Amino acid sequence: MISDPQTIAQIRQRFPFLPEPEDELMRHFLAHSNLVRLDPQQPICQEGMQCSHLALVLNGTARVFKLGENGREITLYRVGPGESCILTASCIISQRPFPAFAVCEEALKAVVIPAAEIQQWMERYPPWRAYLFGLVSERLGDVISIIEAIAFQRVDRRIASLLLKRATSGNSRQIHLTHQEIASDLGTSREVVSRILKEFESRGMIHASRGHIDLSDLKALEEKAQEQ
């Protein structure tokens, strides 16, 4: 049960679809929810597990990814503040096992709700149902974009796009990112990433050092990301 006023205020700030505390949905939400904190790199869910709770993230980031037979990873999406994991919600609704892996990237604070309540609220509360359906629509678009990128875009374009996206989200030209992390995000090998980054560096687009990449020429990277 959640009763702390500051926590309640943060929940409503992150998830504005939730009503005032006096509303029936919010009363049930607070009565059946608990607050959890997880450390960086702590596993959240393994492929094949049954999902017993849905987490609504208040702070931090989780990464959801698939692991291939060859050991390579590919990021499906990340779950950040004000978001939830659609695969977890889908597994709860369909009562199927979780089809991927999830791990904390940053220290994570979240509200967790039991699966039984998720299913009941879907039937009883239109705002909750609308939230989950909206989540499905948004995340489905993300996954389709990943499939399109893998099928139709060269790896160098995808790396350029990733670097630009990270620079924008972090508001800095210096990105803290290893070659292996890029490879895991994009579902390719570290050797391929290293070769392409070396090419970018030789053309003055970036400067790479251990665990860091400085974006030297944003215009050239943008042109690379848009190449056909």
PDB file of C-alpha atoms in Angstrom:
ATOM      1  CA  MET A   1       0.000   0.000   0.000  1.00  0.00           C
ATOM      2  CA  ILE A   2       1.234   3.496  -0.852  1.00  0.00           C
ATOM      3  CA  SER A   3       0.263   6.334   1.482  1.00  0.00           C
ATOM      4  CA  ASP A   4       3.158   8.816   1.432  1.00  0.00           C
ATOM      5  CA  PRO A   5       1.866  12.154   0.014  1.00  0.00           C
ATOM      6  CA  GLN A   6       5.119  12.922  -1.808  1.00  0.00           C
ATOM      7  CA  THR A   7       5.118   9.535  -3.511  1.00  0.00           C
ATOM      8  CA  ILE A   8       1.476   9.941  -4.489  1.00  0.00           C
ATOM      9  CA  ALA A   9       2.234  13.361  -5.956  1.00  0.00           C
ATOM     10  CA  GLN A  10       5.134  11.899  -7.967  1.00  0.00           C
ATOM     11  CA  ILE A  11       2.952   9.072  -9.262  1.00  0.00           C
ATOM     12  CA  ARG A  12       0.320  11.517 -10.498  1.00  0.00           C
ATOM     13  CA  GLN A  13       2.987  13.717 -12.057  1.00  0.00           C
ATOM     14  CA  ARG A  14       4.527  10.806 -13.962  1.00  0.00           C
ATOM     15  CA  PHE A  15       1.169   9.238 -14.875  1.00  0.00           C
ATOM     16  CA  PRO A  16      -1.302  12.108 -15.316  1.00  0.00           C
ATOM     17  CA  PHE A  17      -4.083   9.805 -16.524  1.00  0.00           C
ATOM     18  CA  LEU A  18      -4.526   8.702 -12.905  1.00  0.00           C
ATOM     19  CA  PRO A  19      -7.298  10.636 -11.113  1.00  0.00           C
ATOM     20  CA  GLU A  20      -7.394  12.402  -7.748  1.00  0.00           C
ATOM     21  CA  PRO A  21      -6.718  10.227  -4.648  1.00  0.00           C
ATOM     22  CA  GLU A  22     -10.416  10.353  -3.771  1.00  0.00           C
ATOM     23  CA  ASP A  23     -11.405   8.638  -7.026  1.00  0.00           C
ATOM     24  CA  GLU A  24     -12.260   4.923  -6.861  1.00  0.00           C
ATOM     25  CA  LEU A  25      -9.542   3.910  -9.361  1.00  0.00           C
ATOM     26  CA  MET A  26      -6.872   5.844  -7.468  1.00  0.00           C
ATOM     27  CA  ARG A  27      -7.974   4.433  -4.121  1.00  0.00           C
ATOM     28  CA  HIS A  28      -7.653   0.906  -5.482  1.00  0.00           C
ATOM     29  CA  PHE A  29      -4.371   1.792  -7.187  1.00  0.00           C
ATOM     30  CA  LEU A  30      -2.785   3.026  -3.947  1.00  0.00           C
ATOM     31  CA  ALA A  31      -4.238   0.206  -1.854  1.00  0.00           C
ATOM     32  CA  HIS A  32      -2.853  -2.574  -4.062  1.00  0.00           C
ATOM     33  CA  SER A  33       0.457  -1.025  -5.195  1.00  0.00           C
ATOM     34  CA  ASN A  34       3.902  -1.155  -3.636  1.00  0.00           C
ATOM     35  CA  LEU A  35       7.062   0.862  -4.165  1.00  0.00           C
ATOM     36  CA  VAL A  36      10.236  -0.969  -5.250  1.00  0.00           C
ATOM     37  CA  ARG A  37      13.832   0.129  -5.836  1.00  0.00           C
ATOM     38  CA  LEU A  38      16.289  -1.814  -7.986  1.00  0.00           C
ATOM     39  CA  ASP A  39      20.035  -1.382  -8.518  1.00  0.00           C
ATOM     40  CA  PRO A  40      21.813  -0.832 -11.857  1.00  0.00           C
ATOM     41  CA  GLN A  41      22.343  -4.068 -13.827  1.00  0.00           C
ATOM     42  CA  GLN A  42      19.865  -5.917 -11.606  1.00  0.00           C
ATOM     43  CA  PRO A  43      17.818  -8.410 -13.663  1.00  0.00           C
ATOM     44  CA  ILE A  44      14.092  -7.718 -13.734  1.00  0.00           C
ATOM     45  CA  CYS A  45      12.641 -10.485 -15.863  1.00  0.00           C
ATOM     46  CA  GLN A  46      13.959 -13.546 -17.696  1.00  0.00           C
ATOM     47  CA  GLU A  47      12.596 -15.039 -20.885  1.00  0.00           C
ATOM     48  CA  GLY A  48       9.973 -17.694 -20.117  1.00  0.00           C
ATOM     49  CA  MET A  49       8.965 -16.271 -16.718  1.00  0.00           C
ATOM     50  CA  GLN A  50       5.347 -15.633 -15.783  1.00  0.00           C
ATOM     51  CA  CYS A  51       4.662 -11.953 -15.104  1.00  0.00           C
ATOM     52  CA  SER A  52       3.180 -11.498 -11.632  1.00  0.00           C
ATOM     53  CA  HIS A  53       3.335  -7.672 -11.486  1.00  0.00           C
ATOM     54  CA  LEU A  54       3.332  -4.636 -13.763  1.00  0.00           C
ATOM     55  CA  ALA A  55       5.805  -1.857 -12.959  1.00  0.00           C
ATOM     56  CA  LEU A  56       5.180   1.837 -13.581  1.00  0.00           C
ATOM     57  CA  VAL A  57       8.559   3.583 -13.594  1.00  0.00           C
ATOM     58  CA  LEU A  58       9.004   6.744 -11.536  1.00  0.00           C
ATOM     59  CA  ASN A  59      12.799   7.153 -11.861  1.00  0.00           C
ATOM     60  CA  GLY A  60      15.560   5.313 -13.715  1.00  0.00           C
ATOM     61  CA  THR A  61      15.634   3.190 -16.855  1.00  0.00           C
ATOM     62  CA  ALA A  62      15.122  -0.467 -17.736  1.00  0.00           C
ATOM     63  CA  ARG A  63      16.215  -2.126 -20.972  1.00  0.00           C
ATOM     64  CA  VAL A  64      14.135  -4.828 -22.671  1.00  0.00           C
ATOM     65  CA  PHE A  65      16.044  -7.008 -25.122  1.00  0.00           C
ATOM     66  CA  LYS A  66      16.137 -10.295 -27.004  1.00  0.00           C
ATOM     67  CA  LEU A  67      19.063 -12.712 -26.832  1.00  0.00           C
ATOM     68  CA  GLY A  68      19.858 -14.798 -29.900  1.00  0.00           C
ATOM     69  CA  GLU A  69      21.278 -18.306 -30.066  1.00  0.00           C
ATOM     70  CA  ASN A  70      24.590 -16.795 -31.194  1.00  0.00           C
ATOM     71  CA  GLY A  71      24.754 -14.779 -27.966  1.00  0.00           C
ATOM     72  CA  ARG A  72      24.027 -11.428 -29.591  1.00  0.00           C
ATOM     73  CA  GLU A  73      21.568  -9.050 -28.004  1.00  0.00           C
ATOM     74  CA  ILE A  74      19.216  -6.551 -29.594  1.00  0.00           C
ATOM     75  CA  THR A  75      17.389  -3.855 -27.670  1.00  0.00           C
ATOM     76  CA  LEU A  76      13.636  -3.830 -28.231  1.00  0.00           C
ATOM     77  CA  TYR A  77      12.993  -0.675 -26.205  1.00  0.00           C
ATOM     78  CA  ARG A  78      13.742   1.086 -22.951  1.00  0.00           C
ATOM     79  CA  VAL A  79      11.298   1.905 -20.176  1.00  0.00           C
ATOM     80  CA  GLY A  80      11.883   5.249 -18.482  1.00  0.00           C
ATOM     81  CA  PRO A  81      10.110   7.601 -16.072  1.00  0.00           C
ATOM     82  CA  GLY A  82       6.384   7.829 -16.768  1.00  0.00           C
ATOM     83  CA  GLU A  83       6.419   4.573 -18.766  1.00  0.00           C
ATOM     84  CA  SER A  84       5.664   0.895 -18.339  1.00  0.00           C
ATOM     85  CA  CYS A  85       6.627  -2.328 -20.105  1.00  0.00           C
ATOM     86  CA  ILE A  86       4.099  -3.335 -22.744  1.00  0.00           C
ATOM     87  CA  LEU A  87       5.447  -6.900 -22.961  1.00  0.00           C
ATOM     88  CA  THR A  88       4.734  -7.335 -19.261  1.00  0.00           C
ATOM     89  CA  ALA A  89       1.221  -5.912 -19.669  1.00  0.00           C
ATOM     90  CA  SER A  90       0.606  -8.129 -22.702  1.00  0.00           C
ATOM     91  CA  CYS A  91       1.816 -11.234 -20.860  1.00  0.00           C
ATOM     92  CA  ILE A  92      -0.431 -10.469 -17.889  1.00  0.00           C
ATOM     93  CA  ILE A  93      -3.478  -9.966 -20.117  1.00  0.00           C
ATOM     94  CA  SER A  94      -2.796 -13.053 -22.265  1.00  0.00           C
ATOM     95  CA  GLN A  95      -1.329 -15.143 -19.402  1.00  0.00           C
ATOM     96  CA  ARG A  96       1.686 -16.035 -21.522  1.00  0.00           C
ATOM     97  CA  PRO A  97       5.370 -16.167 -20.484  1.00  0.00           C
ATOM     98  CA  PHE A  98       7.612 -13.142 -20.906  1.00  0.00           C
ATOM     99  CA  PRO A  99       9.268 -13.426 -24.371  1.00  0.00           C
ATOM    100  CA  ALA A 100      12.414 -11.360 -23.715  1.00  0.00           C
ATOM    101  CA  PHE A 101      14.801 -10.172 -20.995  1.00  0.00           C
ATOM    102  CA  ALA A 102      14.642  -6.998 -18.899  1.00  0.00           C
ATOM    103  CA  VAL A 103      17.421  -5.439 -16.829  1.00  0.00           C
ATOM    104  CA  CYS A 104      17.953  -2.162 -14.966  1.00  0.00           C
ATOM    105  CA  GLU A 105      20.282   0.255 -16.743  1.00  0.00           C
ATOM    106  CA  GLU A 106      20.054   2.901 -14.019  1.00  0.00           C
ATOM    107  CA  ALA A 107      18.902   2.728 -10.396  1.00  0.00           C
ATOM    108  CA  LEU A 108      15.174   2.267 -10.743  1.00  0.00           C
ATOM    109  CA  LYS A 109      12.220   3.335  -8.610  1.00  0.00           C
ATOM    110  CA  ALA A 110       8.830   1.994  -9.618  1.00  0.00           C
ATOM    111  CA  VAL A 111       5.304   1.256  -8.494  1.00  0.00           C
ATOM    112  CA  VAL A 112       4.359  -2.412  -8.928  1.00  0.00           C
ATOM    113  CA  ILE A 113       0.799  -3.696  -9.280  1.00  0.00           C
ATOM    114  CA  PRO A 114      -0.280  -7.363  -8.981  1.00  0.00           C
ATOM    115  CA  ALA A 115      -1.374  -9.088 -12.179  1.00  0.00           C
ATOM    116  CA  ALA A 116      -4.841  -9.869 -10.790  1.00  0.00           C
ATOM    117  CA  GLU A 117      -5.548  -6.169 -10.291  1.00  0.00           C
ATOM    118  CA  ILE A 118      -4.349  -5.309 -13.806  1.00  0.00           C
ATOM    119  CA  GLN A 119      -6.936  -7.624 -15.325  1.00  0.00           C
ATOM    120  CA  GLN A 120      -9.783  -6.428 -13.093  1.00  0.00           C
ATOM    121  CA  TRP A 121      -9.033  -2.740 -13.717  1.00  0.00           C
ATOM    122  CA  MET A 122      -9.047  -3.337 -17.483  1.00  0.00           C
ATOM    123  CA  GLU A 123     -12.726  -4.250 -17.189  1.00  0.00           C
ATOM    124  CA  ARG A 124     -13.769  -1.691 -14.564  1.00  0.00           C
ATOM    125  CA  TYR A 125     -11.891   1.541 -15.311  1.00  0.00           C
ATOM    126  CA  PRO A 126     -11.832   3.150 -18.785  1.00  0.00           C
ATOM    127  CA  PRO A 127      -8.832   5.446 -17.974  1.00  0.00           C
ATOM    128  CA  TRP A 128      -6.737   2.403 -17.052  1.00  0.00           C
ATOM    129  CA  ARG A 129      -7.851   0.502 -20.148  1.00  0.00           C
ATOM    130  CA  ALA A 130      -7.079   3.509 -22.356  1.00  0.00           C
ATOM    131  CA  TYR A 131      -3.608   3.805 -20.801  1.00  0.00           C
ATOM    132  CA  LEU A 132      -2.705   0.179 -21.552  1.00  0.00           C
ATOM    133  CA  PHE A 133      -4.077   0.310 -25.110  1.00  0.00           C
ATOM    134  CA  GLY A 134      -2.117   3.509 -25.728  1.00  0.00           C
ATOM    135  CA  LEU A 135       1.005   1.811 -24.401  1.00  0.00           C
ATOM    136  CA  VAL A 136       0.486  -1.085 -26.818  1.00  0.00           C
ATOM    137  CA  SER A 137       0.146   1.280 -29.772  1.00  0.00           C
ATOM    138  CA  GLU A 138       3.254   3.307 -28.889  1.00  0.00           C
ATOM    139  CA  ARG A 139       5.540   0.350 -28.203  1.00  0.00           C
ATOM    140  CA  LEU A 140       4.325  -1.587 -31.230  1.00  0.00           C
ATOM    141  CA  GLY A 141       5.458   1.328 -33.368  1.00  0.00           C
ATOM    142  CA  ASP A 142       8.886   1.227 -31.689  1.00  0.00           C
ATOM    143  CA  VAL A 143       9.320  -2.490 -32.372  1.00  0.00           C
ATOM    144  CA  ILE A 144       8.205  -2.135 -36.008  1.00  0.00           C
ATOM    145  CA  SER A 145      10.786   0.631 -36.464  1.00  0.00           C
ATOM    146  CA  ILE A 146      13.499  -1.702 -35.143  1.00  0.00           C
ATOM    147  CA  ILE A 147      12.446  -4.465 -37.561  1.00  0.00           C
ATOM    148  CA  GLU A 148      12.478  -2.012 -40.468  1.00  0.00           C
ATOM    149  CA  ALA A 149      15.928  -0.757 -39.489  1.00  0.00           C
ATOM    150  CA  ILE A 150      17.364  -4.278 -39.296  1.00  0.00           C
ATOM    151  CA  ALA A 151      15.781  -5.323 -42.587  1.00  0.00           C
ATOM    152  CA  PHE A 152      16.379  -2.229 -44.692  1.00  0.00           C
ATOM    153  CA  GLN A 153      19.087   0.005 -43.198  1.00  0.00           C
ATOM    154  CA  ARG A 154      22.845  -0.420 -43.348  1.00  0.00           C
ATOM    155  CA  VAL A 155      24.604  -0.769 -40.006  1.00  0.00           C
ATOM    156  CA  ASP A 156      26.589   2.452 -40.488  1.00  0.00           C
ATOM    157  CA  ARG A 157      23.330   4.411 -40.865  1.00  0.00           C
ATOM    158  CA  ARG A 158      21.928   2.803 -37.731  1.00  0.00           C
ATOM    159  CA  ILE A 159      25.068   3.595 -35.724  1.00  0.00           C
ATOM    160  CA  ALA A 160      24.997   7.225 -36.855  1.00  0.00           C
ATOM    161  CA  SER A 161      21.320   7.470 -35.879  1.00  0.00           C
ATOM    162  CA  LEU A 162      22.016   5.920 -32.476  1.00  0.00           C
ATOM    163  CA  LEU A 163      24.868   8.339 -31.746  1.00  0.00           C
ATOM    164  CA  LEU A 164      22.724  11.334 -32.690  1.00  0.00           C
ATOM    165  CA  LYS A 165      19.817  10.081 -30.596  1.00  0.00           C
ATOM    166  CA  ARG A 166      22.016   9.581 -27.532  1.00  0.00           C
ATOM    167  CA  ALA A 167      23.569  13.035 -27.982  1.00  0.00           C
ATOM    168  CA  THR A 168      20.099  14.609 -28.170  1.00  0.00           C
ATOM    169  CA  SER A 169      18.738  12.753 -25.133  1.00  0.00           C
ATOM    170  CA  GLY A 170      21.825  13.567 -23.068  1.00  0.00           C
ATOM    171  CA  ASN A 171      22.131  17.115 -24.397  1.00  0.00           C
ATOM    172  CA  SER A 172      25.850  16.589 -24.943  1.00  0.00           C
ATOM    173  CA  ARG A 173      28.208  15.762 -27.798  1.00  0.00           C
ATOM    174  CA  GLN A 174      30.130  13.427 -25.478  1.00  0.00           C
ATOM    175  CA  ILE A 175      28.470  10.041 -25.164  1.00  0.00           C
ATOM    176  CA  HIS A 176      29.361   7.452 -22.537  1.00  0.00           C
ATOM    177  CA  LEU A 177      28.966   4.326 -24.632  1.00  0.00           C
ATOM    178  CA  THR A 178      31.134   1.290 -25.378  1.00  0.00           C
ATOM    179  CA  HIS A 179      31.424  -0.555 -28.665  1.00  0.00           C
ATOM    180  CA  GLN A 180      29.770  -3.601 -27.071  1.00  0.00           C
ATOM    181  CA  GLU A 181      26.830  -1.538 -25.823  1.00  0.00           C
ATOM    182  CA  ILE A 182      26.244  -0.204 -29.336  1.00  0.00           C
ATOM    183  CA  ALA A 183      26.452  -3.738 -30.731  1.00  0.00           C
ATOM    184  CA  SER A 184      23.944  -5.007 -28.151  1.00  0.00           C
ATOM    185  CA  ASP A 185      21.565  -2.161 -28.895  1.00  0.00           C
ATOM    186  CA  LEU A 186      21.624  -2.784 -32.645  1.00  0.00           C
ATOM    187  CA  GLY A 187      21.884  -6.575 -32.741  1.00  0.00           C
ATOM    188  CA  THR A 188      25.252  -6.690 -34.491  1.00  0.00           C
ATOM    189  CA  SER A 189      28.799  -7.674 -33.510  1.00  0.00           C
ATOM    190  CA  ARG A 190      31.317  -5.564 -31.603  1.00  0.00           C
ATOM    191  CA  GLU A 191      33.825  -6.063 -34.439  1.00  0.00           C
ATOM    192  CA  VAL A 192      31.444  -4.520 -36.972  1.00  0.00           C
ATOM    193  CA  VAL A 193      30.776  -1.568 -34.662  1.00  0.00           C
ATOM    194  CA  SER A 194      34.497  -1.004 -34.067  1.00  0.00           C
ATOM    195  CA  ARG A 195      35.222  -1.039 -37.806  1.00  0.00           C
ATOM    196  CA  ILE A 196      32.484   1.489 -38.575  1.00  0.00           C
ATOM    197  CA  LEU A 197      33.429   3.791 -35.709  1.00  0.00           C
ATOM    198  CA  LYS A 198      37.036   3.715 -36.896  1.00  0.00           C
ATOM    199  CA  GLU A 199      35.808   4.771 -40.338  1.00  0.00           C
ATOM    200  CA  PHE A 200      33.727   7.585 -38.780  1.00  0.00           C
ATOM    201  CA  GLU A 201      36.808   8.738 -36.857  1.00  0.00           C
ATOM    202  CA  SER A 202      39.027   8.716 -39.947  1.00  0.00           C
ATOM    203  CA  ARG A 203      36.509  11.026 -41.629  1.00  0.00           C
ATOM    204  CA  GLY A 204      36.495  13.437 -38.673  1.00  0.00           C
ATOM    205  CA  MET A 205      32.912  12.657 -37.663  1.00  0.00           C
ATOM    206  CA  ILE A 206      33.751  11.403 -34.172  1.00  0.00           C
ATOM    207  CA  HIS A 207      36.613  10.958 -31.738  1.00  0.00           C
ATOM    208  CA  ALA A 208      36.481   7.678 -29.832  1.00  0.00           C
ATOM    209  CA  SER A 209      38.244   6.812 -26.589  1.00  0.00           C
ATOM    210  CA  ARG A 210      37.691   4.051 -24.059  1.00  0.00           C
ATOM    211  CA  GLY A 211      34.011   4.181 -23.047  1.00  0.00           C
ATOM    212  CA  HIS A 212      33.501   7.619 -24.632  1.00  0.00           C
ATOM    213  CA  ILE A 213      32.582   8.911 -28.074  1.00  0.00           C
ATOM    214  CA  ASP A 214      32.799  12.633 -28.901  1.00  0.00           C
ATOM    215  CA  LEU A 215      30.669  13.737 -31.834  1.00  0.00           C
ATOM    216  CA  SER A 216      32.894  16.099 -33.822  1.00  0.00           C
ATOM    217  CA  ASP A 217      30.737  16.670 -36.925  1.00  0.00           C
ATOM    218  CA  LEU A 218      26.991  16.465 -36.301  1.00  0.00           C
ATOM    219  CA  LYS A 219      26.130  17.483 -39.864  1.00  0.00           C
ATOM    220  CA  ALA A 220      28.174  14.632 -41.337  1.00  0.00           C
ATOM    221  CA  LEU A 221      26.563  12.167 -38.942  1.00  0.00           C
ATOM    222  CA  GLU A 222      23.092  13.417 -39.881  1.00  0.00           C
ATOM    223  CA  GLU A 223      23.924  12.996 -43.571  1.00  0.00           C
ATOM    224  CA  LYS A 224      25.200   9.483 -42.897  1.00  0.00           C
ATOM    225  CA  ALA A 225      22.031   8.588 -40.969  1.00  0.00           C
ATOM    226  CA  GLN A 226      19.885   9.741 -43.908  1.00  0.00           C
ATOM    227  CA  GLU A 227      21.840   8.039 -46.685  1.00  0.00           C
ATOM    228  CA  GLN A 228      19.912   5.649 -48.897  1.00  0.00           C
TER     229      GLN A 228
END
